[in-house]
CSV table of C-alpha atoms and ligand atoms in Angstrom, one decimal:
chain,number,residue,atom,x,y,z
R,1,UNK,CA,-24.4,-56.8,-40.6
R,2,UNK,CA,-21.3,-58.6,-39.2
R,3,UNK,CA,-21.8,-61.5,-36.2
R,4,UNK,CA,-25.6,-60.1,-35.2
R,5,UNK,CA,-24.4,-56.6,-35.1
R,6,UNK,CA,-25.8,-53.9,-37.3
R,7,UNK,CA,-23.8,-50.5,-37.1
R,8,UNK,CA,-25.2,-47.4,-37.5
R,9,UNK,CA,-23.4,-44.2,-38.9
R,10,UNK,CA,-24.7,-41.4,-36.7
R,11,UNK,CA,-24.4,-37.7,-38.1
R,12,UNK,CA,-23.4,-36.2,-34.6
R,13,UNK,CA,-22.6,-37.0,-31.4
R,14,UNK,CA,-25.6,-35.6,-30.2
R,15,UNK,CA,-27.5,-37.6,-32.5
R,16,UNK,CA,-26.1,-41.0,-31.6
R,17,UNK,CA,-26.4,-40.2,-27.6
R,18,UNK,CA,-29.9,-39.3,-28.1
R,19,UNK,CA,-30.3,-42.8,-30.4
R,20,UNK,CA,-28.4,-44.7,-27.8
R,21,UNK,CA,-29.9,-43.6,-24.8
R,22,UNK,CA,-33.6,-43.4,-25.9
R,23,UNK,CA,-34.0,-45.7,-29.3
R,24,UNK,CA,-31.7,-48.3,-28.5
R,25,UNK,CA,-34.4,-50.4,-27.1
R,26,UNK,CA,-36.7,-49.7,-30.2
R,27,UNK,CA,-34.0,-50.5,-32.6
R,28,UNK,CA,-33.0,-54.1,-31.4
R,29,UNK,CA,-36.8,-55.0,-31.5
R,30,UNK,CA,-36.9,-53.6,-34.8
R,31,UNK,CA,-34.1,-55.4,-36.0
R,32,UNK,CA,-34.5,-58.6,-34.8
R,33,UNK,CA,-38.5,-58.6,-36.5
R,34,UNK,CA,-37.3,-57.7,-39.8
R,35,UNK,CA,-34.3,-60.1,-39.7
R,36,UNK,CA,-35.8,-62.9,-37.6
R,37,UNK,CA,-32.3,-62.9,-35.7
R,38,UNK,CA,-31.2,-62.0,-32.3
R,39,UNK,CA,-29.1,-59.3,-33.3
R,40,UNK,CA,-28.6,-55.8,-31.6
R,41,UNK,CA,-28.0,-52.5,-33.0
R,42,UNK,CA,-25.0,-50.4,-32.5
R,43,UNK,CA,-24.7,-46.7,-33.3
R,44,UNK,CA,-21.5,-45.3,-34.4
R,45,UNK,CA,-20.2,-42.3,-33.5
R,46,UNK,CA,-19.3,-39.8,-36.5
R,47,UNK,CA,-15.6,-41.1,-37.9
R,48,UNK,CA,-14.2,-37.4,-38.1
R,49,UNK,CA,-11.4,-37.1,-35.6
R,50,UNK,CA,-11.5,-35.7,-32.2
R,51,UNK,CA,-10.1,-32.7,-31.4
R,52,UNK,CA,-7.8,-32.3,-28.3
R,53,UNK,CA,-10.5,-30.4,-26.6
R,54,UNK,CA,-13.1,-32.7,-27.0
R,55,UNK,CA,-14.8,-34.2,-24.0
R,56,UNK,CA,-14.0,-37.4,-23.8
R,57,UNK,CA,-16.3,-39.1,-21.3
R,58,UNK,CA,-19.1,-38.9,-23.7
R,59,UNK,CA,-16.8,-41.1,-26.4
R,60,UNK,CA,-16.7,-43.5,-23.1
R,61,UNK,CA,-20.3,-43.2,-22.2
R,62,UNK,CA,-21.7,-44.0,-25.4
R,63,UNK,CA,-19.1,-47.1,-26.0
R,64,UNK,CA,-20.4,-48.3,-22.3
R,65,UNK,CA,-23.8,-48.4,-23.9
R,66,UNK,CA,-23.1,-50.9,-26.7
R,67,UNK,CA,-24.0,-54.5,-25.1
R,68,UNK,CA,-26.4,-56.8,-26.0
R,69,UNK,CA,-29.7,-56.8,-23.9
R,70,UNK,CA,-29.9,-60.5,-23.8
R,71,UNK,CA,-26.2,-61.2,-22.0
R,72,UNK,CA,-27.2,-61.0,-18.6
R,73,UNK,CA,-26.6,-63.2,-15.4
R,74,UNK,CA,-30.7,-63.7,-16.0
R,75,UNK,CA,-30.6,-65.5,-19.2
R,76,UNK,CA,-27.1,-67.5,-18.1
R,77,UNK,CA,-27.5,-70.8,-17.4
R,78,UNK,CA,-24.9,-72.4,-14.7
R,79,UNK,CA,-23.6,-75.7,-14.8
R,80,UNK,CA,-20.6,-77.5,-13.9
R,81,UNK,CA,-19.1,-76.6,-16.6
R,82,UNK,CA,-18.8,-72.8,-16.1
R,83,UNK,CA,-19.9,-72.6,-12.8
R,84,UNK,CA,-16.3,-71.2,-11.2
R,85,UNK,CA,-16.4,-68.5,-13.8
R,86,UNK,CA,-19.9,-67.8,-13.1
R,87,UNK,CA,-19.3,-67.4,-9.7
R,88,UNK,CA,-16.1,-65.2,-10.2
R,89,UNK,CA,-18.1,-63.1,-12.7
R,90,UNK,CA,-21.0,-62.2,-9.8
R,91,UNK,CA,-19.0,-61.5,-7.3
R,92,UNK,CA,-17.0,-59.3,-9.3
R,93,UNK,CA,-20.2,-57.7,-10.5
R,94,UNK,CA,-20.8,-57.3,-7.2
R,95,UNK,CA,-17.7,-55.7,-5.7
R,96,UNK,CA,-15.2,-54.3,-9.0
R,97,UNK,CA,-11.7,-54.1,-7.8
R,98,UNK,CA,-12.4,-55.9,-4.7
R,99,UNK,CA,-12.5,-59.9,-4.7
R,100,UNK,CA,-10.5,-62.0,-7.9
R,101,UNK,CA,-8.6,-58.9,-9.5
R,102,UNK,CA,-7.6,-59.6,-12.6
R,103,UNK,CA,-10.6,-62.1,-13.5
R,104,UNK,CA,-9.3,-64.1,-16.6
R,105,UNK,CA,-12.0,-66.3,-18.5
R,106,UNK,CA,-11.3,-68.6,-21.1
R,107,UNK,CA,-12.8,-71.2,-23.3
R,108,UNK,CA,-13.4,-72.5,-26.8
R,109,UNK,CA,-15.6,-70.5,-28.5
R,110,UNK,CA,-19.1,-70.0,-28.3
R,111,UNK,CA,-19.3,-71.2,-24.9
R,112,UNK,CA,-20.4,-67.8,-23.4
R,113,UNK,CA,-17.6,-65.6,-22.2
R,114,UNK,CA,-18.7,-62.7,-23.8
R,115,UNK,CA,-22.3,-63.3,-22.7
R,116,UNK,CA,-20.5,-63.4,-19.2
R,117,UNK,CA,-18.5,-60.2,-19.7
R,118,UNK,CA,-21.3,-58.3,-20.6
R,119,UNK,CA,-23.6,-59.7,-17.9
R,120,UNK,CA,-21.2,-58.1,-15.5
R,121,UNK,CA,-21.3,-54.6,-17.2
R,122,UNK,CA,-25.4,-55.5,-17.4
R,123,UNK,CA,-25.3,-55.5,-13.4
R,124,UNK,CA,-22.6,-52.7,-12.9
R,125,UNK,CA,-24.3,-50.8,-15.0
R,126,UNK,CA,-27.9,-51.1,-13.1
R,127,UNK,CA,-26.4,-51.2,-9.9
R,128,UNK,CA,-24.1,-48.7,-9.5
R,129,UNK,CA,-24.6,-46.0,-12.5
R,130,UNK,CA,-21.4,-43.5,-12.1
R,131,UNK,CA,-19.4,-46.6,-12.0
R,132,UNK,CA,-17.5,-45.9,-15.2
R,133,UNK,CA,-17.1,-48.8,-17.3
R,134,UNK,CA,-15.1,-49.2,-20.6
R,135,UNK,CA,-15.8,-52.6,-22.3
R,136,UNK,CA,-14.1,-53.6,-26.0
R,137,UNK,CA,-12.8,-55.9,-27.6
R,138,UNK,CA,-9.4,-56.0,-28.2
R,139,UNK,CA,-9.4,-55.0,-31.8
R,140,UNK,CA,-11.0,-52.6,-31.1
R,141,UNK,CA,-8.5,-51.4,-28.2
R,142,UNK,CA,-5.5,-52.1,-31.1
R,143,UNK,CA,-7.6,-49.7,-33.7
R,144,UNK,CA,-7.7,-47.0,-31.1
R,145,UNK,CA,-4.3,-47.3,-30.5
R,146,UNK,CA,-3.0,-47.5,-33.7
R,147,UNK,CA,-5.6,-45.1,-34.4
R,148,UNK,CA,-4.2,-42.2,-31.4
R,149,UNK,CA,-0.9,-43.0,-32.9
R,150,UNK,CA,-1.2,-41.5,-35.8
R,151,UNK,CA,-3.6,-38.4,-35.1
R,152,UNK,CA,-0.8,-38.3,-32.4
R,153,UNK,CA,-3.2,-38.1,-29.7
R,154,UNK,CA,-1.7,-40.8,-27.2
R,155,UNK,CA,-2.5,-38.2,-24.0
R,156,UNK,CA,-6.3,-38.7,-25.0
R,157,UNK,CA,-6.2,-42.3,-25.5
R,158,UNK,CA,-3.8,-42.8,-22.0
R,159,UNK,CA,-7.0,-40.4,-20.6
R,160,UNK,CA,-9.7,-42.5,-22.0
R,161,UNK,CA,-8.1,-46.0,-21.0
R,162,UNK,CA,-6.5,-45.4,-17.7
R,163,UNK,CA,-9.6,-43.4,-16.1
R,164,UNK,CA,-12.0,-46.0,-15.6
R,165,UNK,CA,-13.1,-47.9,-12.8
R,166,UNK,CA,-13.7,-51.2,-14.5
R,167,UNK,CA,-11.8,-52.6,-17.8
R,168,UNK,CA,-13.7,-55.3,-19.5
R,169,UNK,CA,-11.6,-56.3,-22.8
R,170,UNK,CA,-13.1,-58.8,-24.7
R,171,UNK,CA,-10.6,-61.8,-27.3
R,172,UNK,CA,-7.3,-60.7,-25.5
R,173,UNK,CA,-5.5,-63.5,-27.1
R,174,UNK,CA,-5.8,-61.0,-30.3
R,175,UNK,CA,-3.1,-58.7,-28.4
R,176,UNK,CA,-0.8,-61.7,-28.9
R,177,UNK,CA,1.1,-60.8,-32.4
R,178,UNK,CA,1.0,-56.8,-31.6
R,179,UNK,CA,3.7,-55.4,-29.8
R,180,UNK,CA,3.4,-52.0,-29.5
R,181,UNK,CA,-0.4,-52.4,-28.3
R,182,UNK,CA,0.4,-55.2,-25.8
R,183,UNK,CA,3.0,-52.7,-24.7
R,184,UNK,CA,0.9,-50.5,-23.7
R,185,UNK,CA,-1.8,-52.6,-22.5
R,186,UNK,CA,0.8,-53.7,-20.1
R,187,UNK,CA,1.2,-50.2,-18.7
R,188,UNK,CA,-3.0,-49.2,-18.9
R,189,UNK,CA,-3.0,-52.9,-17.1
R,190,UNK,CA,-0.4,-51.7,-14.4
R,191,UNK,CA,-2.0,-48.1,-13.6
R,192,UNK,CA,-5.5,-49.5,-13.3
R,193,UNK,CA,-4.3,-52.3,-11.2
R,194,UNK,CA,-2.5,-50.1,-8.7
R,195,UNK,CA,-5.2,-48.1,-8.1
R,196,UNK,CA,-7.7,-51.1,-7.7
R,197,UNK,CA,-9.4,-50.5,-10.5
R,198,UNK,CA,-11.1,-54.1,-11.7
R,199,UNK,CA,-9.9,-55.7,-15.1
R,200,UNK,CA,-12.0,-58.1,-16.5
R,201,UNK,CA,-10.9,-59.7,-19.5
R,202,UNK,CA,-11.3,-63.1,-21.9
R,203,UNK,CA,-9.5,-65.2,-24.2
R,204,UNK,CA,-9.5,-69.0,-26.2
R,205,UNK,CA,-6.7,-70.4,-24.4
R,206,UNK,CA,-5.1,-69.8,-20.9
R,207,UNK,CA,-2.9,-66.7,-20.6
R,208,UNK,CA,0.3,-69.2,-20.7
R,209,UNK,CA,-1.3,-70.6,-23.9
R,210,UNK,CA,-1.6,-67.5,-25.7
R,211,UNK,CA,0.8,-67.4,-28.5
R,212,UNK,CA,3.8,-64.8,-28.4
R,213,UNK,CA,2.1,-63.1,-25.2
R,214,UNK,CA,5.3,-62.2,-22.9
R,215,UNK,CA,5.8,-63.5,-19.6
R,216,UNK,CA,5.2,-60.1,-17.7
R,217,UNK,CA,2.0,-59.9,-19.1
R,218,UNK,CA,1.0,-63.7,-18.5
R,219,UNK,CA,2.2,-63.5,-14.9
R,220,UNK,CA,0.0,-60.6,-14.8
R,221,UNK,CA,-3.1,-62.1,-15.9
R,222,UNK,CA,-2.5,-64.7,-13.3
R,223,UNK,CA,-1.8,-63.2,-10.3
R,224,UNK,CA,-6.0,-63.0,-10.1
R,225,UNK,CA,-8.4,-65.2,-11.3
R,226,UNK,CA,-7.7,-67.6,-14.4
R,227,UNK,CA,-11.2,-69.6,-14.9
R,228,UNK,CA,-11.8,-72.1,-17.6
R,229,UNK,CA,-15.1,-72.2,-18.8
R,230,UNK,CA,-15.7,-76.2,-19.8
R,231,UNK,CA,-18.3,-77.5,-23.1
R,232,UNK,CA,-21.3,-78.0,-21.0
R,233,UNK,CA,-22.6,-81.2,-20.3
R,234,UNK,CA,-25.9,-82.5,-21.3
R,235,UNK,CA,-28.2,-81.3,-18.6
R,236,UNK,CA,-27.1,-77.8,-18.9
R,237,UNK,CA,-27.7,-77.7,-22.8
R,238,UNK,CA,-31.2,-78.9,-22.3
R,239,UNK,CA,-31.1,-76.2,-19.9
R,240,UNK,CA,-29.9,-73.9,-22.1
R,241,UNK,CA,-32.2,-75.0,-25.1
R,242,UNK,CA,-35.0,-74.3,-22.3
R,243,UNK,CA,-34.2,-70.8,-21.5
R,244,UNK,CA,-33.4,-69.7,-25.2
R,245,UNK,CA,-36.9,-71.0,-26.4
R,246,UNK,CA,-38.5,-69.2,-23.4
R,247,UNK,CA,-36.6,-66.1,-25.0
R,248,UNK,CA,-38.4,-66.3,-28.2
R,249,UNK,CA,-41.8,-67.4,-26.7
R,250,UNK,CA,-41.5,-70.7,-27.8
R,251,UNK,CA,-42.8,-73.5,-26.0
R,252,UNK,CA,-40.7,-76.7,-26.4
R,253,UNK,CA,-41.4,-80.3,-25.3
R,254,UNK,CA,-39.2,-82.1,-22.9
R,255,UNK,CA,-37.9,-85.1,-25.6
R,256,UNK,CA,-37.5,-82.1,-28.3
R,257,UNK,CA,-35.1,-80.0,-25.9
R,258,UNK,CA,-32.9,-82.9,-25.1
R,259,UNK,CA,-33.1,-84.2,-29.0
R,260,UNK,CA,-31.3,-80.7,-29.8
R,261,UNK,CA,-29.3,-80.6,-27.1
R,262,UNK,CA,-28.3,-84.0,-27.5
R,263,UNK,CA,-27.1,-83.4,-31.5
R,264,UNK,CA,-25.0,-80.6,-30.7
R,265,UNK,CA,-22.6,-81.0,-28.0
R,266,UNK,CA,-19.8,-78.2,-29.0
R,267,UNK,CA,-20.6,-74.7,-29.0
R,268,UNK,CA,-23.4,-73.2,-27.4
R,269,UNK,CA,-23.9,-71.0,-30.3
R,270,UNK,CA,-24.3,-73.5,-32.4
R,271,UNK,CA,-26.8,-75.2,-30.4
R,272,UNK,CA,-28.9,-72.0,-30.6
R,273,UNK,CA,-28.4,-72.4,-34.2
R,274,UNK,CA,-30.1,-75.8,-34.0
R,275,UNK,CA,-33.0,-74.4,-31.9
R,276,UNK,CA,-34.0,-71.7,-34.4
R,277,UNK,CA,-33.7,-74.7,-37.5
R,278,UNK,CA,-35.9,-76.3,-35.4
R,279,UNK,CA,-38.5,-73.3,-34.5
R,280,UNK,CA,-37.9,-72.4,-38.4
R,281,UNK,CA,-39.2,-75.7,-39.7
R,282,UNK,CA,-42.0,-75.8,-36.9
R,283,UNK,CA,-42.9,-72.4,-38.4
R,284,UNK,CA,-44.1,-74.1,-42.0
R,285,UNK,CA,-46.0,-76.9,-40.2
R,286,UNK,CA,-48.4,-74.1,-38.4
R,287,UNK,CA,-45.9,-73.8,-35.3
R,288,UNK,CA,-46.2,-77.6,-33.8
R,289,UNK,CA,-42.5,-78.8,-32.2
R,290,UNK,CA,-42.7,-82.0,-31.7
R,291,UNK,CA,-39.8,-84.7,-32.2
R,292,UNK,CA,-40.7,-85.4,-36.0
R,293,UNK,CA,-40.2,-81.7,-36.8
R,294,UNK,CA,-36.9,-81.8,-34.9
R,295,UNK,CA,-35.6,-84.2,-36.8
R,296,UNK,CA,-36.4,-83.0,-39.7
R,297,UNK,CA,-34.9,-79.5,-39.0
R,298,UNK,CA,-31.8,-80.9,-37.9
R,299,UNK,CA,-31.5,-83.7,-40.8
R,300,UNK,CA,-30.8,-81.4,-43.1
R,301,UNK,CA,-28.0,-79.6,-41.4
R,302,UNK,CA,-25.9,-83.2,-40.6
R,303,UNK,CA,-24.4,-83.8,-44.2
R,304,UNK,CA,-22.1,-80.5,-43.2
R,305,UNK,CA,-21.1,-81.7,-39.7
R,306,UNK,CA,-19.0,-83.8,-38.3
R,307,UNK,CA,-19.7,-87.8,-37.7
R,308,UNK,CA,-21.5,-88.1,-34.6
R,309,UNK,CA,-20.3,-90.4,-32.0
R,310,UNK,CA,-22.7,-93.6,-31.8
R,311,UNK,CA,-23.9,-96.5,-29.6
R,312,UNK,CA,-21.3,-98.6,-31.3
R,313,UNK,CA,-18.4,-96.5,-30.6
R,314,UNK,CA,-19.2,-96.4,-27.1
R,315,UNK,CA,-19.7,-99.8,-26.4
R,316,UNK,CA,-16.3,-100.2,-28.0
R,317,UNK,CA,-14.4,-97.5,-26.0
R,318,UNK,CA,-15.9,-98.8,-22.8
R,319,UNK,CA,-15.4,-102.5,-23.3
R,320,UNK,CA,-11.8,-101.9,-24.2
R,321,UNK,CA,-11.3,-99.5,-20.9
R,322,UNK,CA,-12.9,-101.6,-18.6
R,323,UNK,CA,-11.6,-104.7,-19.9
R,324,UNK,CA,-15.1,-106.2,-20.6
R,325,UNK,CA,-17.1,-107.8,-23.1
R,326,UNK,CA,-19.8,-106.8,-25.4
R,327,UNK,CA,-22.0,-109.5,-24.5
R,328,UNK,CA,-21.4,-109.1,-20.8
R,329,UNK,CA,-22.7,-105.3,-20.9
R,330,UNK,CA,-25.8,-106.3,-23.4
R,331,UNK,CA,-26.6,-109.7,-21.2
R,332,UNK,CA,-28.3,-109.8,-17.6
R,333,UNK,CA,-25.7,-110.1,-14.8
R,334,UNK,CA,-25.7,-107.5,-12.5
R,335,UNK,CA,-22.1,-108.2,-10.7
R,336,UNK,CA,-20.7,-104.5,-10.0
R,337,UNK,CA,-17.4,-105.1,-12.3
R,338,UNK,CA,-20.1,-105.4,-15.1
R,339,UNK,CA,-23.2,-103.3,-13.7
R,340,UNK,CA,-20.3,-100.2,-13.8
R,341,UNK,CA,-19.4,-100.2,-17.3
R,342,UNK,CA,-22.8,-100.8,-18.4
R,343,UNK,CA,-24.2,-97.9,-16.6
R,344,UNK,CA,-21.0,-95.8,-18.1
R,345,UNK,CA,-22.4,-96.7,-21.3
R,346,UNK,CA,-25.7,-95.7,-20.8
R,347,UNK,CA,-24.4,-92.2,-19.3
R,348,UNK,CA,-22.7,-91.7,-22.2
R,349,UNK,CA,-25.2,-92.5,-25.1
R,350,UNK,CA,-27.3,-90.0,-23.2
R,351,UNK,CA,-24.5,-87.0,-23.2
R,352,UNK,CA,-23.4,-87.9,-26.8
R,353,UNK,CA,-25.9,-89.7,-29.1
R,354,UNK,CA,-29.7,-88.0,-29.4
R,355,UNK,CA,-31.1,-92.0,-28.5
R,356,UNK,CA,-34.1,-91.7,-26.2
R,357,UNK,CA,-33.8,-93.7,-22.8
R,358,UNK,CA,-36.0,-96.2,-24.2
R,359,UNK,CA,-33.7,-96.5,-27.4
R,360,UNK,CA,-30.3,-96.5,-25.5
R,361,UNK,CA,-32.1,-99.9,-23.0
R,362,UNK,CA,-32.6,-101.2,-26.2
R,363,UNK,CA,-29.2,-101.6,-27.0
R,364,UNK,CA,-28.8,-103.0,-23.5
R,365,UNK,CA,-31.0,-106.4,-24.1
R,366,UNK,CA,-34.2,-104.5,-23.6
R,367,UNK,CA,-33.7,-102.9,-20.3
R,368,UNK,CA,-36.7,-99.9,-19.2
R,369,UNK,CA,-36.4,-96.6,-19.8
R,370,UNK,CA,-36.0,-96.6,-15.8
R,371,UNK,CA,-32.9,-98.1,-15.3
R,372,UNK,CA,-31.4,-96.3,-18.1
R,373,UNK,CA,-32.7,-93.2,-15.2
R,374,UNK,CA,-31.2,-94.7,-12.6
R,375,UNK,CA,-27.9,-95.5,-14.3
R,376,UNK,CA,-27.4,-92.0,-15.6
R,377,UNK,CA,-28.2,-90.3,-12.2
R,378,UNK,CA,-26.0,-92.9,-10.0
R,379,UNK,CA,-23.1,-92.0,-13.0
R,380,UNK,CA,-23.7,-87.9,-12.5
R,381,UNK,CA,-24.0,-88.0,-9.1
R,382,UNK,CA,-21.0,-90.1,-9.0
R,383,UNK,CA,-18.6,-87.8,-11.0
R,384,UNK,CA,-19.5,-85.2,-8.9
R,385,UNK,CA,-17.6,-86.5,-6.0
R,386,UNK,CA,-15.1,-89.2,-7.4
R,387,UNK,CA,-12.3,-87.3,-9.1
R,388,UNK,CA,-10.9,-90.5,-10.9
R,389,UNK,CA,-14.2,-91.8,-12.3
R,390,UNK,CA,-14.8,-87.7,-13.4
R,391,UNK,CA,-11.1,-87.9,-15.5
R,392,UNK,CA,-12.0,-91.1,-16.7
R,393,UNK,CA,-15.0,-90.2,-18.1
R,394,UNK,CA,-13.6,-87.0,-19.5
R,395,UNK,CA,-11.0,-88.7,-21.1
R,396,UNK,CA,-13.3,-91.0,-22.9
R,397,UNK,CA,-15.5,-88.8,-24.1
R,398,UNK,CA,-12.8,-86.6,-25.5
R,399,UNK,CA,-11.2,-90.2,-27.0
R,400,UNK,CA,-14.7,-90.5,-28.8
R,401,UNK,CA,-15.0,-86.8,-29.8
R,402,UNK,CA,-11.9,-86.9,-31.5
R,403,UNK,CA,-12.4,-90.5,-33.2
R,404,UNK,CA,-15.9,-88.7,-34.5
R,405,UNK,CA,-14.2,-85.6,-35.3
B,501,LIG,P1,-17.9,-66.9,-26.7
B,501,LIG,O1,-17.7,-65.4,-26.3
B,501,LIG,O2,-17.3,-67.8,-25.6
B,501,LIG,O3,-17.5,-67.3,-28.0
B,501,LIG,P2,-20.7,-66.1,-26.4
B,501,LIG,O4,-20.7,-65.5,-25.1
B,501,LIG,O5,-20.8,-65.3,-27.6
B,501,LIG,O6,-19.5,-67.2,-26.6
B,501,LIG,O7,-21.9,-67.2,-26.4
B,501,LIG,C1,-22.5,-67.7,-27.6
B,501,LIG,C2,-24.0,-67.8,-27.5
B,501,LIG,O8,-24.2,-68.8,-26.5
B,501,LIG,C3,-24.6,-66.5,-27.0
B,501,LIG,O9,-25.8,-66.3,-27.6
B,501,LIG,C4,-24.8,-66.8,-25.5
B,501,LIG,O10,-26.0,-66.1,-25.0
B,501,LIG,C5,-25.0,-68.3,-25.4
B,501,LIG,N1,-24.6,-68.8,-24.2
B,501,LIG,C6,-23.3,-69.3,-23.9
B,501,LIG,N2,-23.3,-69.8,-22.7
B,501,LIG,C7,-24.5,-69.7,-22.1
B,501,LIG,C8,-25.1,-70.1,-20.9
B,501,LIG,N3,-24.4,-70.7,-19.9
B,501,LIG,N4,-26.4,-69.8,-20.7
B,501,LIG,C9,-27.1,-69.2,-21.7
B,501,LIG,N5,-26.6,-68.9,-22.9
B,501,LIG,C10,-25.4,-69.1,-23.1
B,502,LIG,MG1,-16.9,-63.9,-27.5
C-alpha cells in the first residue's frame, strides 16, 4: 500500500473492468475495515504491452474510474482560504472548456487540491457520462511517455492524450526537470486547448514558481485561471474536523473539534491524522471523546512536532507591532489604541494555541469567555473587509509560525 492506495494486479482487461465497474465499491469498504484507514482500491490493468490494435478507450475508461469516493464537492469544506479555487473548480465542473480554461490550482501540500481535482471528475462523471475524462498524475503521464517511447508507440499515446474532452493532471510541478515529457505536454496542452477542450491541472507553487518550467509553458498555464489555495484558518478546520468525524460516524463535541483543530494548523491531512489519534484513543476508553481523551491522543504525538506558538509569543509579537505594553493589553482600559491590539491577541490565541476562550481571558486579567467572543468575531469580521488589518494579521502569524517552526 503506498499513500492509502492498494493496487491490484488484474489478470485481464476483462477482469479488471468487470472489478472496477461492479466491485469497486465493495473493495474500498473492504479495505478500509481491515485497515481501519480511509484508503481506496485501485485495479491495475495487466502490465503486458498493448498492441497497435488494441482499443484504446477501454485503457481510458478504466483509468477515468480510479478516484477516490470521498473527494467530492460534498465532503469539501469552503473557506476563505480556498474559496476562489472552489468556486473555479464548480464552475468548471459545470461547464468543461467553457469558463477559466486552463484552471491552475496550487498550494502547500495537503491542503486539498487533489480532493478538488477529483471532485470535479466526481461531478463530470455523474453529470454528463460520455464526457470523456482522463485524470493522472503527472508521473504517471512521464511513465506513459517514457513508456510509448520505447515500445515506440507515440501514435497511441498522442491518441490516448489528445482525444479527450477534459485533462485533469494532477503534481505538474513534477514535469519541471523532464524535458522531453514537458515537450510534449506543451503540444497535448496546445491541441486540447484549441479545440476547447478543458485542462485542469495542480501544482505546490505557482506556474512562475515551478523550477526549470519554460516560459511558454508558464505563460500557458496563465492565460486561464491560476488559484492559490491558502492554510485554512481556524473556523474552517473545526469545520473540517466536523465533516470528517461525520464521515466515520463519529460524534464529536464542540470544545474537542476546536482542541484538534486548534493543535494542527498546517496541512489538512495532517489534521485528519489528529482526528483518527483521537477517535483511536477514544476507542480504548469504550468510545467516549471528550477533551481529556483529546489531549491525551494528541500528547503523545507533540514530542515529534514542531514548537507550537504560545500566549507568550503573541503578546510579544503584538506588543512590539503595535507599539504597546504588556501591562496595558493585560490591565482594564478600554481606549481603542489598546482595546485593538488586545482583541488581535485574543484572535490570535484562538487561531494558533488550543487555549479555551476562558483560558485565553485569563491571560487578559480575567476577562469572560464573552468578550474573548466578541473580540474574535469584531477581528474576523474585520479582516474580511480591511485589506491592511488582513496583511497585518497575515504577516504576524506567518512571523510566529516561523519563530515556532
Ligand atoms: P493536496 O493534494 O493538496 O496535497 P489532498 O487533496 O490530498 O491535498 O488533501 C489532503 C486531505 O485533506 C484529504 O483527505 C482531503 O479530503 C482533505 N481536505 C483537504 N481540503 C479539504 C477541505 N476543504 N474540506 C474537506 N477535506 C479536505
Ligand atoms: Mg495531491
Amino acid at each position: 500500500m503506498q499513500r492509502g492506495i492498494i493496487r491490484v494486479n488484474t489478470p485481464t482487461p476483462e477482469q479488471c473492468h468487470y472489478l472496477v465497474h461492479d466491485c469497486q465499491a465493495a473493495f474500498n469498504v473492504a479495505a478500509q475495515s481491515v485497515t481501519g484507514h480511509l484508503v481506496t482500491v485501485h485495479f491495475l490493468l495487466p502490465t503486458a504491452p498493448l498492441q497497435d490494435s488494441e482499443p484504446l478507450a477501454f485503457e481510458r475508461e478504466t483509468e477515468n474510474i480510479v478516484l477516490n469516493d470521498n473527494y467530492t464537492f460534498e465532503n469539501f469544506v469552503a473557506g476563505p482560504c480556498n474559496r476562489l479555487a472552489h468556486a473555479a473548480s464548480v464552475a468548471v465542473a459545470e461547464k468543461p472548456g467553457r469558463v477559466y480554461n486552463p484552471l491552475f490550482v496550487h498550494g502547500s501540500v495537503g491542503l486539498g487540491k487533489t480532493h478538488l481535482l477529483q471532485a470535479i471528475c466526481h461531478h463530470i462523471r455523474s453529470h454528463t457520462p460520455l464526457t470523456k475524462i482522463l485524470y493522472l498524475s503527472c508521473e504517471t503521464f512521464t511513465n506513459h511517455f517514457v513508456e510509448a517511447i520505447e515500445r515506440g508507440a507515440l501514435h497511441q499515446f498522442r491518441y490516448r492524450y489528445r482525444h479527450v474532452d477534459v485533462l485533469v493532471i494532477d503534481d505538474i510541478q513534477f514535469l519541471g526537470a523532464r524535458e522531453r515529457s514537458r515537450e510534449e505536454f506543451f503540444h497535448t496542452f496546445n491541441t486540447l486547448f484549441q479545440c476547447q477542450k478543458q485542462i485542469i491541472l495542480s501544482a505546490d507553487e505557482s506556474p512562475q514558481d515551478i523550477p526549470s518550467l519554460e516560459d511558454r509553458l508558464v505563460s500557458r498555464f496563465n492565460c486561464g485561471l491560476v488559484t492559490r489555495i491558502e492554510a485554512p484558518c481556524l473556523e474552517t478546520r473545526m469545520a473540517i474536523v466536523t465533516r470528517k468525524a461525520k464521515l466515520r460516524c463519529a460524534d464529536i463535541p464542540e470544545d474537542v473539534v476546536h482542541f484538534i483543530a486548534a493543535s494542527v494548523d498546517s496541512s489538512i491531512r495532517e489534521l485528519e491524522g489528529a482526528l483518527t489519534r483521537v477517535l483511536a484513543v477514544a476507542q480504548q476508553y469504550g468510545g467516549t471523546v471528550n477533551l481529556a481523551v483529546a489531549k491525551e491522543a494528541l500528547a503523545q504525538s507533540q514530542p515529534t512536532r514542531n514548537r507550537r506558538v504560545t500566549i507568550s509569543d503573541i503578546l510579544q509579537t503584538v506588543t512590539e507591532r503595535f507599539d504597546v505594553r504588556l501591562s496595558d493589553l493585560q490591565g482594564k482600559r478600554r481606549h481603542r489604541s489598546l482595546a485593538f491590539p488586545r482583541q488581535v491577541c485574543m484572535y490570535l490565541a484562538r487561531e494558533l494555541t488550543p487555549l479555551s476562550l476562558e483560558e485565553i481571558g485569563g491571560h487578559f486579567g480575567g476577562r469572560d469567555h464573552t468578550t474573548v467572543l466578541h473580540a474574535i468575531r469584531t477581528i474576523s469580521e474585520q479582516r474580511s473587509i480591511d485589506k491592511e488589518l488582513e496583511a497585518n494579521i497575515r504577516q504576524i502569524t506567518d512571523l510566529l509560525r516561523k519563530q515556532s517552526a
